[in-house]
Amino acid sequence: MGVMSGRIPPAASLVAELGRMVGREHARAPGAAELTDATEVAGLRGRADAVVAPATPEEVATVVAWCYEHDVALTPRGGGTGYAGGAVPDGGVVLSLRRLDRVRALDPGLWRMEAEAGVTTATVARRAREVGLRFPPDPGAAESSLLGGNLATNASGPHGFRHGPVRAWVTGLEAVLAPGELVRLGGPVRKDVAGYDLVSLLVGSEGTLGVITAAWLRLVPAPEATAALAAAFADARAGQGGVEAVLASGVVPGALEFLDAGTLAATGRDERFLLLVEVEGGEAEVRREGDEVARALAEAGALRVEARAPADLWRWRAGVSHAVASRRGGKLSEDVAVPVDRLAEAVDGVLAIGARHRLEACSWGHAGDGNLHGTFLLDPRDAGERARADAAAQELFALALALGGTVSGEHGLGVLKRGQLARQWAPAAVAAHRAIKAALDPKGLLNPQTKQP
Amino acid sequence: MGVMSGRIPPAASLVAELGRMVGREHARAPGAAELTDATEVAGLRGRADAVVAPATPEEVATVVAWCYEHDVALTPRGGGTGYAGGAVPDGGVVLSLRRLDRVRALDPGLWRMEAEAGVTTATVARRAREVGLRFPPDPGAAESSLLGGNLATNASGPHGFRHGPVRAWVTGLEAVLAPGELVRLGGPVRKDVAGYDLVSLLVGSEGTLGVITAAWLRLVPAPEATAALAAAFADARAGQGGVEAVLASGVVPGALEFLDAGTLAATGRDERFLLLVEVEGGEAEVRREGDEVARALAEAGALRVEARAPADLWRWRAGVSHAVASRRGGKLSEDVAVPVDRLAEAVDGVLAIGARHRLEACSWGHAGDGNLHGTFLLDPRDAGERARADAAAQELFALALALGGTVSGEHGLGVLKRGQLARQWAPAAVAAHRAIKAALDPKGLLNPQTKQP
């Protein structure tokens, strides 16, 4: 798809033009930081002619309209913490949502918040927590990731197991659609089936169908109590038995995570396979459910079941990705998901694929959702290792599909998984995907290299 | 939109042609029952040349492909219990999903079910219940409505307050897309963000973007206990105070319903405004939360708070619509939704609109979601009353929009609310809606009169 055509102004005049729309200090040539995301270690670096940071939804619409009229590609950018290259530009303009950083409304008694795309994930969580409420999705990098990016990727995280992904918590969107129109879809109303579900279509579309500028979020009272358990198992197969035992117990955990031996070793632990289970609710219920889960895990053959303080557990859990990456300096990590009864096959498959490509491998992730971060360790300076990791990732995608799963449970296609959807969906579904892109972005200017099926 | 063009075969040969695809006994001229849905009392009756009932997804694909090739309009039909005319045909073929009635898989330990579009809502609920699980969406008419219709309308019901609509419980769809291709989107995997969210786009699209033939459903353990309270208030304003008090208590009810004075009178009760609150969870939690809700309701000024047996309560609640309709023989009921803090204005507004049009009016519905069934009673034989009710409904839609709500919280646009979306959405959003329809149904043959914005 051609993203730059003949009529494009040169970069300098592009910056000047954008500066006239948003103020000179908010349009400039891109810095290195704006050409990458958290996939940087995979060697992914884009190119762009300008970065523009509008302050209001109306300014976003102005920028989109101008770019659309002048055939300039646009890549919306949140915190740049994605793992699929969805914010890595390929020419044209990087549209930063960072200055749209207002929590416009917080109605504690009505369990809702209206927030702009540039508010950090941590701010959304904190503002909810301060009034006794909760925004359950908890993707990583909370301090730097932005709500707009969470929405654009339909992010989730450990508590997605019980509470679903970001989409489940959005009642409305404000967005700019091509060729530059600011629209509102839904709002604070909790149910709406009047039109096609454009909210769900934009959420998770990775900036390829429109630019989300704000959202109405549904919140829920924070649970009175939580409790967490860690259960060690002999291997992935035994661990999957533990997952199924938890499900069979009838308890609905808030989160149900796993870490395999390689992942645990990277964090300095020597278990072979660990399940983390958090329960949530009223004090009495949490005690009872914690006991039930502990019993189920023990009966399923856990080598050891220990209570853990949830706050400590999540702090440790948040450092896992970094600990794994530190082992050899870099990693390629792919977020495939499989039906939960195929989890052990996927975990073992990651190791087998790594062995075939002479790469240390490991995985961890959201066991209850069958969602794993299948990871190949590498030295980022070693082009051979990088190439082998890329080949390993291709095999991992194929394995996930063979197990009835998906190439992406959380991160999206981005540019890294370009072309993978055609392996997952029938041609007619891929054609529908392309038809929708053409319908909402007829010029193909919105994040043009991302989410290509 | 022209739904019949020059090349169409006459009805008799159409029936014969369809019979060759699905067996002669499964293609015939339509009976009166297939030309209406539950909007019958509003005088809505369609027309069609044939009814066809395929037995398999492949037969559905064959029928769709043939119709698409021959420019014959298709109206998918489930149980015909809709309230918006979405299953009322306007020429061409009625495609009944009734014979796709298999529960293909039920995995109790994995909390999931795969079921075809022709399985009744009641069967889905019963099969889940038999293994200790629950499919939370609970739209009315469970014995006659079909899963396919639930999906096509993104139905919900009282327990949508805590558990969300049908969409929240679907992990994958099998569907036939134009021009007649059977595809699978998602499956038993619980998370999938690889492609655009075509599942959400098809769910709620009222058969206008494709024909859903089966779904993978997520289930959840049934709660150990439930308890219900009924709280009487002096009027809608006081009742809304009760709703907000329940939310402020920090309890998350399973359902939070209301009935106004006129509705209660139709069921033989003399309260002015009633809230019904159900809590669910472990035994201890349910006792504690029931007490907390009762206290919150009393402090908010409830005239009386009574415990009710949940099963009795829901049996009574399920008869409300019929009781209201019986009062004068018919009713026009519209399912608008508003932000929950505007509920009382909507409830009072229904009465004011009824008074202006000299129609007895009432409302009831899902208070916690701000979703009301605003209802105008009428004698279905009286054309004048029917016309006044239609005019009243237009005012109700306008009121819902003025309050920041939607013209449909549950039932969809169907044919009855044709044109209303353009009052709710900006022109650019309506254009996107039309572009998606054109992208997925370029010939405009799938339920052509329904969901027109």
CSV table of C-alpha atoms in Angstrom, one decimal, chain B residues 106-403:
chain,number,residue,atom,x,y,z
B,106,LEU,CA,-20.4,-28.9,26.3
B,107,ASP,CA,-17.2,-29.0,28.4
B,108,PRO,CA,-18.2,-28.5,32.0
B,109,GLY,CA,-14.7,-28.4,33.3
B,110,LEU,CA,-13.7,-25.8,30.8
B,111,TRP,CA,-16.7,-23.6,31.2
B,112,ARG,CA,-17.7,-23.6,27.5
B,113,MET,CA,-20.4,-24.7,25.1
B,114,GLU,CA,-20.6,-24.9,21.3
B,115,ALA,CA,-24.2,-24.5,20.1
B,116,GLU,CA,-26.0,-24.0,16.9
B,117,ALA,CA,-28.1,-21.0,16.1
B,118,GLY,CA,-31.4,-23.0,16.4
B,119,VAL,CA,-30.9,-24.1,20.0
B,120,THR,CA,-33.5,-22.3,22.2
B,121,THR,CA,-32.3,-19.9,24.9
B,122,ALA,CA,-33.9,-22.2,27.5
B,123,THR,CA,-31.9,-25.1,26.3
B,124,VAL,CA,-28.6,-23.2,26.5
B,125,ALA,CA,-29.5,-22.2,30.1
B,126,ARG,CA,-30.7,-25.7,31.0
B,127,ARG,CA,-27.7,-27.5,29.6
B,128,ALA,CA,-25.4,-25.2,31.5
B,129,ARG,CA,-27.4,-25.5,34.7
B,130,GLU,CA,-27.3,-29.3,34.6
B,131,VAL,CA,-23.6,-29.2,34.9
B,132,GLY,CA,-23.4,-26.5,37.6
B,133,LEU,CA,-22.7,-23.7,35.1
B,134,ARG,CA,-24.5,-20.6,33.9
B,135,PHE,CA,-25.0,-18.7,30.6
B,136,PRO,CA,-25.9,-15.4,32.2
B,137,PRO,CA,-27.8,-13.5,29.5
B,138,ASP,CA,-31.5,-14.0,30.2
B,139,PRO,CA,-33.6,-12.3,27.5
B,140,GLY,CA,-37.4,-13.0,27.7
B,141,ALA,CA,-39.3,-15.7,25.8
B,142,ALA,CA,-36.6,-18.3,26.7
B,143,GLU,CA,-38.7,-21.3,25.5
B,144,SER,CA,-39.2,-19.9,22.1
B,145,SER,CA,-36.3,-17.6,21.3
B,146,LEU,CA,-33.3,-19.1,19.7
B,147,LEU,CA,-29.6,-18.6,20.3
B,148,GLY,CA,-29.2,-17.3,16.8
B,149,GLY,CA,-31.7,-14.5,17.5
B,150,ASN,CA,-30.0,-13.7,20.8
B,151,LEU,CA,-26.7,-13.3,19.0
B,152,ALA,CA,-28.2,-11.4,16.1
B,153,THR,CA,-29.7,-8.8,18.5
B,154,ASN,CA,-27.0,-8.9,21.2
B,155,ALA,CA,-29.8,-9.6,23.6
B,156,SER,CA,-29.5,-9.2,27.3
B,157,GLY,CA,-32.1,-9.1,30.1
B,158,PRO,CA,-32.2,-8.4,33.8
B,159,HIS,CA,-28.8,-10.1,34.6
B,160,GLY,CA,-27.1,-8.0,31.9
B,161,PHE,CA,-26.5,-5.5,34.6
B,162,ARG,CA,-23.8,-7.5,36.2
B,163,HIS,CA,-22.9,-9.9,33.4
B,164,GLY,CA,-23.2,-7.9,30.2
B,165,PRO,CA,-25.1,-8.8,27.0
B,166,VAL,CA,-24.8,-11.9,24.9
B,167,ARG,CA,-21.6,-10.5,23.3
B,168,ALA,CA,-19.7,-10.7,26.5
B,169,TRP,CA,-20.2,-14.5,26.5
B,170,VAL,CA,-19.3,-15.4,22.9
B,171,THR,CA,-15.7,-16.4,22.1
B,172,GLY,CA,-16.3,-17.4,18.6
B,173,LEU,CA,-18.8,-17.6,15.7
B,174,GLU,CA,-19.5,-19.8,12.8
B,175,ALA,CA,-21.3,-17.7,10.1
B,176,VAL,CA,-22.1,-17.5,6.5
B,177,LEU,CA,-20.8,-14.3,4.9
B,178,ALA,CA,-21.8,-12.9,1.5
B,179,PRO,CA,-21.6,-14.2,-1.2
B,180,GLY,CA,-22.2,-17.5,0.6
B,181,GLU,CA,-19.0,-18.5,2.4
B,182,LEU,CA,-19.0,-20.4,5.7
B,183,VAL,CA,-16.3,-19.0,8.0
B,184,ARG,CA,-15.2,-19.4,11.6
B,185,LEU,CA,-14.2,-16.4,13.7
B,186,GLY,CA,-12.6,-17.3,17.0
B,187,GLY,CA,-13.6,-20.5,18.7
B,188,PRO,CA,-13.1,-21.9,22.2
B,189,VAL,CA,-10.1,-19.7,22.8
B,190,ARG,CA,-11.0,-17.0,25.3
B,191,LYS,CA,-8.9,-14.2,24.0
B,192,ASP,CA,-8.3,-13.2,20.5
B,193,VAL,CA,-7.2,-9.7,19.2
B,194,ALA,CA,-5.6,-10.8,15.9
B,195,GLY,CA,-8.2,-9.4,13.5
B,196,TYR,CA,-10.9,-6.8,13.6
B,197,ASP,CA,-13.6,-7.8,16.0
B,198,LEU,CA,-15.9,-9.3,13.4
B,199,VAL,CA,-17.6,-11.3,16.2
B,200,SER,CA,-18.8,-8.1,17.8
B,201,LEU,CA,-19.8,-6.8,14.4
B,202,LEU,CA,-21.9,-9.8,13.5
B,203,VAL,CA,-23.4,-10.0,17.0
B,204,GLY,CA,-26.1,-7.4,17.1
B,205,SER,CA,-26.1,-6.8,13.3
B,206,GLU,CA,-29.6,-8.3,13.1
B,207,GLY,CA,-28.8,-10.6,10.2
B,208,THR,CA,-27.8,-7.8,7.9
B,209,LEU,CA,-24.1,-8.6,7.7
B,210,GLY,CA,-24.1,-12.4,7.6
B,211,VAL,CA,-26.0,-15.4,8.9
B,212,ILE,CA,-24.7,-16.8,12.2
B,213,THR,CA,-24.9,-20.6,12.3
B,214,ALA,CA,-23.2,-21.5,15.6
B,215,ALA,CA,-21.3,-20.0,18.5
B,216,TRP,CA,-18.7,-20.9,21.1
B,217,LEU,CA,-20.1,-19.7,24.4
B,218,ARG,CA,-18.2,-18.9,27.6
B,219,LEU,CA,-20.0,-20.2,30.7
B,220,VAL,CA,-19.4,-19.5,34.4
B,221,PRO,CA,-20.0,-21.4,37.6
B,222,ALA,CA,-23.6,-20.9,38.8
B,223,PRO,CA,-23.6,-18.8,42.0
B,224,GLU,CA,-23.9,-20.8,45.2
B,225,ALA,CA,-26.8,-18.6,46.4
B,226,THR,CA,-29.0,-15.8,45.4
B,227,ALA,CA,-31.4,-13.5,47.3
B,228,ALA,CA,-33.8,-10.9,46.2
B,229,LEU,CA,-35.4,-7.8,47.7
B,230,ALA,CA,-38.3,-5.7,46.6
B,231,ALA,CA,-38.4,-2.1,47.7
B,232,ALA,CA,-41.3,0.2,47.2
B,233,PHE,CA,-40.8,3.9,46.6
B,234,ALA,CA,-43.1,6.9,46.4
B,235,ASP,CA,-42.3,7.7,42.8
B,236,ALA,CA,-39.7,7.4,40.1
B,237,ARG,CA,-37.5,10.2,41.5
B,238,ALA,CA,-37.3,8.5,44.9
B,239,GLY,CA,-36.8,5.1,43.1
B,240,GLN,CA,-33.8,6.5,41.3
B,241,GLY,CA,-32.4,7.6,44.6
B,242,GLY,CA,-32.8,3.9,45.6
B,243,VAL,CA,-30.9,2.8,42.5
B,244,GLU,CA,-28.1,5.2,43.3
B,245,ALA,CA,-28.0,4.1,46.9
B,246,VAL,CA,-27.5,0.5,45.8
B,247,LEU,CA,-24.6,1.5,43.6
B,248,ALA,CA,-23.1,3.6,46.4
B,249,SER,CA,-23.3,0.6,48.8
B,250,GLY,CA,-20.5,-1.1,46.8
B,251,VAL,CA,-22.5,-4.2,46.3
B,252,VAL,CA,-22.7,-5.4,42.6
B,253,PRO,CA,-26.2,-6.8,42.2
B,254,GLY,CA,-26.9,-9.5,39.7
B,255,ALA,CA,-30.0,-7.6,38.6
B,256,LEU,CA,-31.5,-4.3,39.5
B,257,GLU,CA,-34.9,-3.9,38.0
B,258,PHE,CA,-37.8,-1.4,38.3
B,259,LEU,CA,-41.5,-1.2,37.6
B,260,ASP,CA,-43.6,1.9,37.7
B,261,ALA,CA,-47.1,2.4,39.0
B,262,GLY,CA,-48.9,1.7,35.7
B,263,THR,CA,-46.9,-1.5,35.2
B,264,LEU,CA,-47.6,-2.6,38.8
B,265,ALA,CA,-51.3,-1.9,38.4
B,266,ALA,CA,-51.4,-4.1,35.3
B,267,THR,CA,-50.1,-7.0,37.5
B,268,GLY,CA,-52.6,-6.2,40.2
B,269,ARG,CA,-50.3,-4.4,42.6
B,270,ASP,CA,-50.7,-1.0,44.1
B,271,GLU,CA,-47.2,0.2,44.8
B,272,ARG,CA,-46.1,3.5,43.1
B,273,PHE,CA,-42.6,2.4,42.1
B,274,LEU,CA,-40.8,-0.9,42.8
B,275,LEU,CA,-37.2,-1.8,42.7
B,276,LEU,CA,-36.1,-5.4,42.5
B,277,VAL,CA,-32.6,-6.2,43.6
B,278,GLU,CA,-31.0,-9.6,43.3
B,279,VAL,CA,-27.6,-10.4,44.9
B,280,GLU,CA,-25.6,-13.5,44.1
B,281,GLY,CA,-22.5,-15.3,45.3
B,282,GLY,CA,-21.5,-17.5,48.2
B,283,GLU,CA,-24.1,-18.0,51.0
B,284,ALA,CA,-22.3,-15.8,53.5
B,285,GLU,CA,-21.7,-13.0,51.0
B,286,VAL,CA,-25.3,-13.1,49.8
B,287,ARG,CA,-26.5,-12.7,53.3
B,288,ARG,CA,-24.2,-9.8,54.0
B,289,GLU,CA,-24.8,-8.1,50.7
B,290,GLY,CA,-28.6,-8.6,51.0
B,291,ASP,CA,-28.4,-6.8,54.4
B,292,GLU,CA,-26.3,-4.0,52.9
B,293,VAL,CA,-28.6,-3.5,50.0
B,294,ALA,CA,-31.7,-3.5,52.3
B,295,ARG,CA,-30.1,-0.9,54.6
B,296,ALA,CA,-29.1,1.3,51.6
B,297,LEU,CA,-32.6,1.1,50.2
B,298,ALA,CA,-34.2,2.0,53.6
B,299,GLU,CA,-31.8,4.9,54.0
B,300,ALA,CA,-32.7,6.1,50.6
B,301,GLY,CA,-36.3,6.4,51.6
B,302,ALA,CA,-37.9,3.1,50.6
B,303,LEU,CA,-41.4,2.9,52.0
B,304,ARG,CA,-41.0,-0.9,52.4
B,305,VAL,CA,-38.3,-3.4,51.8
B,306,GLU,CA,-39.2,-7.1,51.5
B,307,ALA,CA,-37.2,-10.3,50.9
B,308,ARG,CA,-38.6,-12.3,48.0
B,309,ALA,CA,-37.8,-15.8,46.8
B,310,PRO,CA,-35.8,-15.2,43.6
B,311,ALA,CA,-37.5,-18.0,41.6
B,312,ASP,CA,-41.0,-16.6,42.4
B,313,LEU,CA,-39.8,-13.1,41.7
B,314,TRP,CA,-38.5,-13.9,38.3
B,315,ARG,CA,-41.5,-16.0,37.4
B,316,TRP,CA,-43.7,-13.0,38.2
B,317,ARG,CA,-41.3,-10.6,36.5
B,318,ALA,CA,-41.4,-12.7,33.3
B,319,GLY,CA,-45.2,-12.2,33.1
B,320,VAL,CA,-45.1,-8.5,33.3
B,321,SER,CA,-45.0,-7.7,29.6
B,322,HIS,CA,-48.0,-10.0,28.9
B,323,ALA,CA,-49.9,-8.5,31.8
B,324,VAL,CA,-49.4,-5.0,30.5
B,325,ALA,CA,-50.3,-6.0,27.0
B,326,SER,CA,-53.5,-7.7,28.2
B,327,ARG,CA,-54.8,-4.5,29.8
B,328,ARG,CA,-56.0,-3.1,26.5
B,329,GLY,CA,-55.2,-5.9,24.2
B,330,GLY,CA,-52.0,-4.5,22.8
B,331,LYS,CA,-49.1,-2.2,23.4
B,332,LEU,CA,-46.2,-0.5,21.7
B,333,SER,CA,-43.1,-0.9,23.9
B,334,GLU,CA,-39.8,0.6,23.1
B,335,ASP,CA,-36.5,-0.3,24.8
B,336,VAL,CA,-34.7,3.0,25.0
B,337,ALA,CA,-31.8,3.3,27.5
B,338,VAL,CA,-30.4,6.4,29.2
B,339,PRO,CA,-27.5,7.1,31.6
B,340,VAL,CA,-28.7,5.7,34.9
B,341,ASP,CA,-28.8,9.2,36.5
B,342,ARG,CA,-31.5,10.2,34.0
B,343,LEU,CA,-33.7,7.2,34.6
B,344,ALA,CA,-36.4,9.0,36.5
B,345,GLU,CA,-36.7,11.7,33.8
B,346,ALA,CA,-37.2,9.0,31.3
B,347,VAL,CA,-39.8,7.2,33.4
B,348,ASP,CA,-41.7,10.4,34.0
B,349,GLY,CA,-41.2,11.4,30.3
B,350,VAL,CA,-43.0,8.2,29.1
B,351,LEU,CA,-46.1,9.2,31.2
B,352,ALA,CA,-46.0,12.8,29.8
B,353,ILE,CA,-45.7,11.6,26.3
B,354,GLY,CA,-48.5,9.2,26.8
B,355,ALA,CA,-50.7,11.9,28.2
B,356,ARG,CA,-50.0,14.2,25.2
B,357,HIS,CA,-51.1,11.4,22.9
B,358,ARG,CA,-54.1,10.3,25.0
B,359,LEU,CA,-52.6,6.9,25.6
B,360,GLU,CA,-52.2,5.0,28.9
B,361,ALA,CA,-48.5,4.7,29.4
B,362,CYS,CA,-46.1,2.9,31.7
B,363,SER,CA,-42.5,1.6,31.9
B,364,TRP,CA,-40.4,-1.1,33.6
B,365,GLY,CA,-37.0,-2.5,32.9
B,366,HIS,CA,-33.4,-2.7,33.9
B,367,ALA,CA,-32.9,0.2,36.2
B,368,GLY,CA,-29.2,-0.4,36.8
B,369,ASP,CA,-28.6,-0.1,33.1
B,370,GLY,CA,-31.0,2.8,32.6
B,371,ASN,CA,-32.8,0.6,30.2
B,372,LEU,CA,-36.6,1.0,30.1
B,373,HIS,CA,-39.4,-0.6,28.2
B,374,GLY,CA,-41.4,2.6,27.6
B,375,THR,CA,-44.9,1.4,26.8
B,376,PHE,CA,-48.0,2.8,25.3
B,377,LEU,CA,-51.2,0.7,25.7
B,378,LEU,CA,-53.5,0.4,22.8
B,379,ASP,CA,-56.4,-1.5,21.3
B,380,PRO,CA,-54.8,-3.2,18.3
B,381,ARG,CA,-58.0,-2.9,16.3
B,382,ASP,CA,-58.0,0.9,16.7
B,383,ALA,CA,-55.9,2.4,13.9
B,384,GLY,CA,-56.1,5.8,15.5
B,385,GLU,CA,-54.5,4.5,18.7
B,386,ARG,CA,-51.9,2.7,16.8
B,387,ALA,CA,-51.0,5.9,14.9
B,388,ARG,CA,-50.9,7.9,18.2
B,389,ALA,CA,-48.7,5.2,19.7
B,390,ASP,CA,-46.3,5.5,16.7
B,391,ALA,CA,-46.1,9.2,17.2
B,392,ALA,CA,-45.5,8.7,21.0
B,393,ALA,CA,-42.7,6.3,20.2
B,394,GLN,CA,-41.0,8.9,18.1
B,395,GLU,CA,-41.2,11.3,21.0
B,396,LEU,CA,-39.8,8.7,23.3
B,397,PHE,CA,-36.8,8.2,21.0
B,398,ALA,CA,-36.2,11.9,21.0
B,399,LEU,CA,-36.4,12.0,24.8
B,400,ALA,CA,-33.9,9.2,25.1
B,401,LEU,CA,-31.4,11.0,22.9
B,402,ALA,CA,-32.0,14.3,24.7
B,403,LEU,CA,-31.1,12.5,28.0
